[in-house]
Short mmCIF file of C-alpha atoms and ligand atoms in Angstrom, two decimals:
data_model
loop_
_atom_site.label_atom_id
_atom_site.label_comp_id
_atom_site.label_asym_id
_atom_site.label_seq_id
_atom_site.Cartn_x
_atom_site.Cartn_y
_atom_site.Cartn_z
CA UNK A 24 -50.01 -13.21 9.48
CA UNK A 25 -47.04 -11.02 8.49
CA UNK A 26 -44.93 -11.97 5.48
CA UNK A 27 -41.35 -10.81 5.11
CA UNK A 28 -41.49 -7.84 7.51
CA UNK A 29 -37.98 -6.84 6.41
CA UNK A 30 -39.20 -6.01 2.91
CA UNK A 31 -38.72 -2.36 2.05
CA UNK A 32 -42.11 -0.92 1.15
CA UNK A 33 -42.58 1.60 -1.63
CA UNK A 34 -44.78 4.66 -1.90
CA UNK A 35 -47.73 4.04 -4.21
CA UNK A 36 -49.28 6.90 -6.18
CA UNK A 37 -52.81 7.54 -4.95
CA UNK A 38 -55.38 9.46 -7.00
CA UNK A 39 -58.71 10.18 -5.33
CA UNK A 40 -61.67 11.36 -7.42
CA UNK A 41 -65.09 12.64 -6.33
CA UNK A 42 -66.97 9.86 -8.14
CA UNK A 43 -66.44 6.33 -9.43
CA UNK A 44 -67.06 7.61 -12.94
CA UNK A 45 -64.24 10.14 -12.66
CA UNK A 46 -61.88 7.48 -11.32
CA UNK A 47 -62.73 5.04 -14.14
CA UNK A 48 -62.33 7.76 -16.78
CA UNK A 49 -58.88 8.58 -15.42
CA UNK A 50 -57.87 4.92 -15.54
CA UNK A 51 -59.06 4.68 -19.15
CA UNK A 52 -56.94 7.72 -20.04
CA UNK A 53 -53.91 6.15 -18.36
CA UNK A 54 -54.34 2.96 -20.39
CA UNK A 55 -54.92 4.90 -23.60
CA UNK A 56 -51.73 6.92 -23.11
CA UNK A 57 -49.79 3.71 -22.52
CA UNK A 58 -51.09 2.05 -25.68
CA UNK A 59 -50.62 5.18 -27.82
CA UNK A 60 -46.96 5.28 -26.72
CA UNK A 61 -46.51 1.50 -26.86
CA UNK A 62 -48.97 -0.05 -29.34
CA UNK A 63 -47.50 -3.51 -28.66
CA UNK A 64 -48.06 -3.24 -24.90
CA UNK A 65 -48.95 -6.38 -22.95
CA UNK A 66 -52.01 -5.55 -20.87
CA UNK A 67 -53.24 -7.48 -17.86
CA UNK A 68 -57.01 -7.17 -17.62
CA UNK A 69 -59.54 -7.64 -14.83
CA UNK A 70 -63.21 -8.51 -14.67
CA UNK A 71 -65.83 -7.34 -12.17
CA UNK A 72 -68.25 -4.44 -12.10
CA UNK A 73 -65.58 -1.83 -11.38
CA UNK A 74 -63.69 -1.84 -14.72
CA UNK A 75 -66.82 -1.85 -16.91
CA UNK A 76 -66.76 1.92 -17.33
CA UNK A 77 -63.04 1.79 -18.15
CA UNK A 78 -63.71 -0.69 -20.94
CA UNK A 79 -66.59 1.43 -22.25
CA UNK A 80 -64.20 4.37 -22.55
CA UNK A 81 -61.59 2.26 -24.34
CA UNK A 82 -64.23 1.14 -26.84
CA UNK A 83 -65.21 4.76 -27.39
CA UNK A 84 -61.59 5.67 -28.06
CA UNK A 85 -61.30 2.91 -30.67
CA UNK A 86 -64.49 4.07 -32.37
CA UNK A 87 -63.26 7.68 -32.37
CA UNK A 88 -60.02 6.59 -34.00
CA UNK A 89 -58.04 7.84 -30.99
CA UNK A 90 -56.33 4.49 -30.44
CA UNK A 91 -55.98 1.01 -31.84
CA UNK A 92 -55.43 -2.13 -29.78
CA UNK A 93 -54.70 -4.36 -32.75
CA UNK A 94 -51.04 -4.73 -31.81
CA UNK A 95 -51.63 -5.11 -28.06
CA UNK A 96 -51.56 -8.40 -26.19
CA UNK A 97 -53.88 -9.15 -23.28
CA UNK A 98 -53.90 -11.57 -20.37
CA UNK A 99 -56.90 -11.89 -18.10
CA UNK A 100 -56.32 -12.37 -14.41
CA UNK A 101 -58.63 -15.25 -13.69
CA UNK A 102 -61.50 -17.54 -14.68
CA UNK A 103 -64.05 -19.74 -12.96
CA UNK A 104 -63.39 -23.48 -13.29
CA UNK A 105 -66.09 -25.43 -15.09
CA UNK A 106 -67.38 -22.64 -17.32
CA UNK A 107 -66.65 -22.69 -21.05
CA UNK A 108 -65.99 -19.36 -22.77
CA UNK A 109 -69.48 -19.61 -24.27
CA UNK A 110 -71.14 -19.55 -20.83
CA UNK A 111 -72.47 -16.02 -20.09
CA UNK A 112 -71.12 -16.17 -16.52
CA UNK A 113 -67.57 -16.98 -17.62
CA UNK A 114 -65.03 -14.18 -17.43
CA UNK A 115 -64.20 -14.91 -21.07
CA UNK A 116 -67.79 -14.06 -22.03
CA UNK A 117 -67.65 -10.96 -19.82
CA UNK A 118 -64.54 -9.75 -21.64
CA UNK A 119 -66.11 -10.35 -25.04
CA UNK A 120 -69.27 -8.45 -24.05
CA UNK A 121 -67.57 -5.59 -22.23
CA UNK A 122 -64.53 -5.04 -24.45
CA UNK A 123 -63.28 -7.42 -27.10
CA UNK A 124 -66.36 -7.71 -29.32
CA UNK A 125 -66.69 -3.95 -29.59
CA UNK A 126 -63.05 -3.00 -30.09
CA UNK A 127 -60.16 -4.05 -32.28
CA UNK A 128 -58.05 -6.42 -30.15
CA UNK A 129 -56.63 -9.23 -32.31
CA UNK A 130 -58.04 -12.62 -31.27
CA UNK A 131 -54.61 -14.16 -31.65
CA UNK A 132 -53.16 -11.85 -29.01
CA UNK A 133 -56.01 -12.21 -26.47
CA UNK A 134 -55.04 -14.70 -23.77
CA UNK A 135 -57.78 -16.18 -21.59
CA UNK A 136 -57.82 -19.07 -19.15
CA UNK A 137 -59.92 -21.97 -20.39
CA UNK A 138 -62.51 -22.57 -17.67
CA UNK A 139 -63.74 -25.68 -19.44
CA UNK A 140 -60.39 -27.47 -19.34
CA UNK A 141 -60.72 -31.08 -18.17
CA UNK A 142 -57.39 -30.82 -16.35
CA UNK A 143 -57.31 -27.52 -14.43
CA UNK A 144 -53.73 -28.01 -13.24
CA UNK A 145 -52.56 -28.51 -16.82
CA UNK A 146 -54.50 -25.40 -17.88
CA UNK A 147 -52.82 -23.38 -15.12
CA UNK A 148 -49.41 -24.59 -16.35
CA UNK A 149 -50.32 -23.71 -19.96
CA UNK A 150 -51.36 -20.18 -18.97
CA UNK A 151 -48.22 -19.67 -16.85
CA UNK A 152 -46.15 -20.70 -19.88
CA UNK A 153 -47.99 -18.23 -22.15
CA UNK A 154 -47.38 -15.44 -19.64
CA UNK A 155 -43.70 -16.25 -19.53
CA UNK A 156 -43.38 -16.41 -23.31
CA UNK A 157 -45.03 -12.99 -23.65
CA UNK A 158 -42.12 -11.31 -21.91
CA UNK A 159 -44.27 -10.09 -19.04
CA UNK A 160 -47.09 -7.65 -18.47
CA UNK A 161 -46.44 -3.95 -19.11
CA UNK A 162 -49.58 -2.67 -17.43
CA UNK A 163 -51.78 -4.70 -15.09
CA UNK A 164 -55.29 -3.42 -14.33
CA UNK A 165 -56.60 -4.68 -10.99
CA UNK A 166 -59.75 -4.50 -8.93
CA UNK A 167 -60.00 -5.24 -5.24
CA UNK A 168 -62.28 -7.75 -3.52
CA UNK A 169 -64.11 -6.57 -0.42
CA UNK A 170 -61.97 -9.15 1.42
CA UNK A 171 -58.81 -7.66 -0.10
CA UNK A 172 -58.36 -10.25 -2.85
CA UNK A 173 -56.57 -9.36 -6.08
CA UNK A 174 -57.40 -11.53 -9.08
CA UNK A 175 -58.69 -14.55 -7.19
CA UNK A 176 -55.80 -14.53 -4.72
CA UNK A 177 -57.88 -14.90 -1.62
CA UNK A 178 -56.73 -14.11 1.93
CA UNK A 179 -53.98 -16.57 2.87
CA UNK A 180 -52.36 -16.41 -0.59
CA UNK A 181 -48.60 -16.48 -0.59
CA UNK A 182 -46.48 -13.64 -1.97
CA UNK A 183 -44.66 -16.12 -4.19
CA UNK A 184 -47.80 -17.72 -5.62
CA UNK A 185 -48.06 -18.25 -9.37
CA UNK A 186 -50.89 -19.20 -11.73
CA UNK A 187 -52.85 -21.91 -9.95
CA UNK A 188 -56.20 -23.46 -9.11
CA UNK A 189 -57.80 -21.90 -6.01
CA UNK A 190 -60.87 -22.41 -3.83
CA UNK A 191 -62.99 -19.28 -3.52
CA UNK A 192 -63.95 -18.07 -0.05
CA UNK A 193 -67.52 -17.72 1.21
CA UNK A 194 -67.06 -13.92 1.09
CA UNK A 195 -66.26 -14.05 -2.61
CA UNK A 196 -69.04 -16.51 -3.44
CA UNK A 197 -71.46 -14.12 -1.73
CA UNK A 198 -69.99 -10.92 -3.21
CA UNK A 199 -70.04 -12.21 -6.80
CA UNK A 200 -73.45 -13.92 -6.68
CA UNK A 201 -75.47 -10.82 -7.64
CA UNK A 202 -73.39 -10.45 -10.82
CA UNK A 203 -74.36 -13.88 -12.17
CA UNK A 204 -76.45 -13.86 -15.33
CA UNK A 205 -77.44 -17.51 -15.55
CA UNK A 206 -75.98 -19.58 -12.70
CA UNK A 207 -77.62 -19.71 -9.27
CA UNK A 208 -74.33 -19.99 -7.43
CA UNK A 209 -70.76 -18.90 -8.08
CA UNK A 210 -68.44 -21.81 -9.00
CA UNK A 211 -66.30 -22.79 -5.99
CA UNK A 212 -63.02 -23.03 -7.87
CA UNK A 213 -61.09 -20.73 -10.17
CA UNK A 214 -57.75 -20.42 -11.89
CA UNK A 215 -55.95 -17.19 -11.13
CA UNK A 216 -52.67 -15.50 -11.86
CA UNK A 217 -50.67 -15.54 -8.61
CA UNK A 218 -49.43 -12.69 -6.45
CA UNK A 219 -45.92 -13.06 -7.87
CA UNK A 220 -47.29 -12.92 -11.43
CA UNK A 221 -49.11 -9.69 -10.59
CA UNK A 222 -46.05 -8.18 -8.90
CA UNK A 223 -43.97 -9.03 -12.00
CA UNK A 224 -46.01 -6.50 -14.02
CA UNK A 225 -43.96 -3.42 -14.88
CA UNK A 226 -46.83 -1.11 -13.89
CA UNK A 227 -49.98 -1.77 -11.87
CA UNK A 228 -53.18 0.25 -11.90
CA UNK A 229 -55.62 -0.53 -9.12
CA UNK A 230 -59.17 0.79 -9.48
CA UNK A 231 -61.37 0.54 -6.38
CA UNK A 232 -64.61 2.41 -5.88
CA UNK A 233 -67.48 2.43 -3.41
CA UNK A 234 -67.81 2.28 0.34
CA UNK A 235 -67.72 -1.54 0.35
CA UNK A 236 -64.06 -1.37 -0.71
CA UNK A 237 -62.98 1.26 1.85
CA UNK A 238 -61.71 -1.18 4.47
CA UNK A 239 -59.78 -3.33 1.98
CA UNK A 240 -58.30 -0.17 0.43
CA UNK A 241 -57.20 1.05 3.84
CA UNK A 242 -55.66 -2.29 4.82
CA UNK A 243 -53.89 -2.55 1.45
CA UNK A 244 -52.45 0.96 1.50
CA UNK A 245 -51.72 1.46 5.17
CA UNK A 246 -50.42 -2.05 5.77
CA UNK A 247 -48.92 -3.92 7.42
CA UNK A 248 -48.31 -6.27 4.53
CA UNK A 249 -50.26 -9.38 5.36
CA UNK A 250 -51.52 -12.48 3.59
CA UNK A 251 -54.84 -11.70 5.30
CA UNK A 252 -55.25 -8.82 2.85
CA UNK A 253 -53.59 -9.77 -0.48
CA UNK A 254 -53.96 -6.18 -1.75
CA UNK A 255 -51.29 -5.22 0.80
CA UNK A 256 -48.72 -7.16 -1.25
CA UNK A 257 -48.87 -4.27 -3.70
CA UNK A 258 -46.84 -2.31 -1.13
CA UNK A 259 -43.87 -4.24 -2.51
CA UNK A 260 -44.24 -2.90 -6.04
CA UNK A 261 -42.39 0.22 -7.17
CA UNK A 262 -44.89 1.37 -9.79
CA UNK A 263 -48.46 1.10 -8.47
CA UNK A 264 -51.13 3.70 -9.15
CA UNK A 265 -54.28 3.59 -7.05
CA UNK A 266 -57.38 5.19 -8.53
CA UNK A 267 -60.11 5.63 -5.92
CA UNK A 268 -63.37 7.44 -5.51
CA UNK A 269 -64.03 9.38 -2.32
CA UNK A 270 -66.04 6.51 -0.82
CA UNK A 271 -63.31 3.92 -1.31
CA UNK A 272 -60.74 6.39 0.09
CA UNK A 273 -62.89 7.37 3.06
CA UNK A 274 -60.95 5.38 5.68
CA UNK A 275 -57.47 6.48 4.59
CA UNK A 276 -55.65 8.73 7.02
CA UNK A 277 -53.86 10.45 4.12
CA UNK A 278 -56.19 10.64 1.12
CA UNK A 279 -53.49 11.24 -1.50
C1 GLP B 304 -63.69 -10.51 -8.76
C2 GLP B 304 -62.41 -10.71 -9.59
C3 GLP B 304 -61.42 -9.67 -9.26
C4 GLP B 304 -62.15 -8.35 -9.13
C5 GLP B 304 -62.91 -8.37 -7.83
C6 GLP B 304 -63.78 -7.15 -7.59
O1 GLP B 304 -64.11 -11.65 -8.15
N1 GLP B 304 -61.82 -12.00 -9.49
O2 GLP B 304 -60.43 -9.62 -10.27
O3 GLP B 304 -61.23 -7.30 -9.09
O4 GLP B 304 -63.63 -9.57 -7.70
O5 GLP B 304 -64.94 -7.18 -8.36
P1 GLP B 304 -65.91 -5.94 -8.50
O6 GLP B 304 -65.22 -4.95 -9.37
O7 GLP B 304 -67.15 -6.49 -9.11
O8 GLP B 304 -66.14 -5.40 -7.13
#
């Protein structure tokens, strides 16, 4: 399904590295430079296996005294519905383990979706309001689902979508199952920032590594823009930097 074929697409910057480690290290450097120049930056953060190395490098930089995040604000992309922040499989717990507990982000400036909210729609509205009040995201870190999702904007998501409750696809339930620490199955619903929220970010960094991402990377970068591959909506943005390893870039005609 094509969306707005008249939209003028922009040229993303594509960086291809030999290994996933190299790509993650380069993303960490990019984030560090941003925060050194703009200590009060608003960062959009992602979960998943892919950014773990990035977060490890950010922690290292804090410990080395190379940077401080104490003035930065963060917004996470998404959260499973039904999981409190104390549940090890929640994205809130992931962020604490992988980044926040070992660095110097100020609790008061860390924004997370409450997966345990009794009213998910109200929680989505609350988060959308927080995002708006923050003045917008300066740098959004993204990963890519094997089905092309960004955040939890699954195939079929609209370009104008905002923070909302979504049903996860079978592909995503399957892809994320091996990462669970305690649950047997991935929760079927989540709250995610929308495509329009992501595209509002002033800069976007996409990190995708591994052969499993190659097709989604190719569909996102080579187009056509399509709701079938939400990553292709990034073609609309004027300041997107793709960081790939050779495996993820392997299907691209022009490897950057
Ligand atoms: C998850 C998250 C996305 C993430 C993607 C890829 O479900 N909702 O934000 O980018 O899937 O995850 P991974 O890095 O583990 O491949």
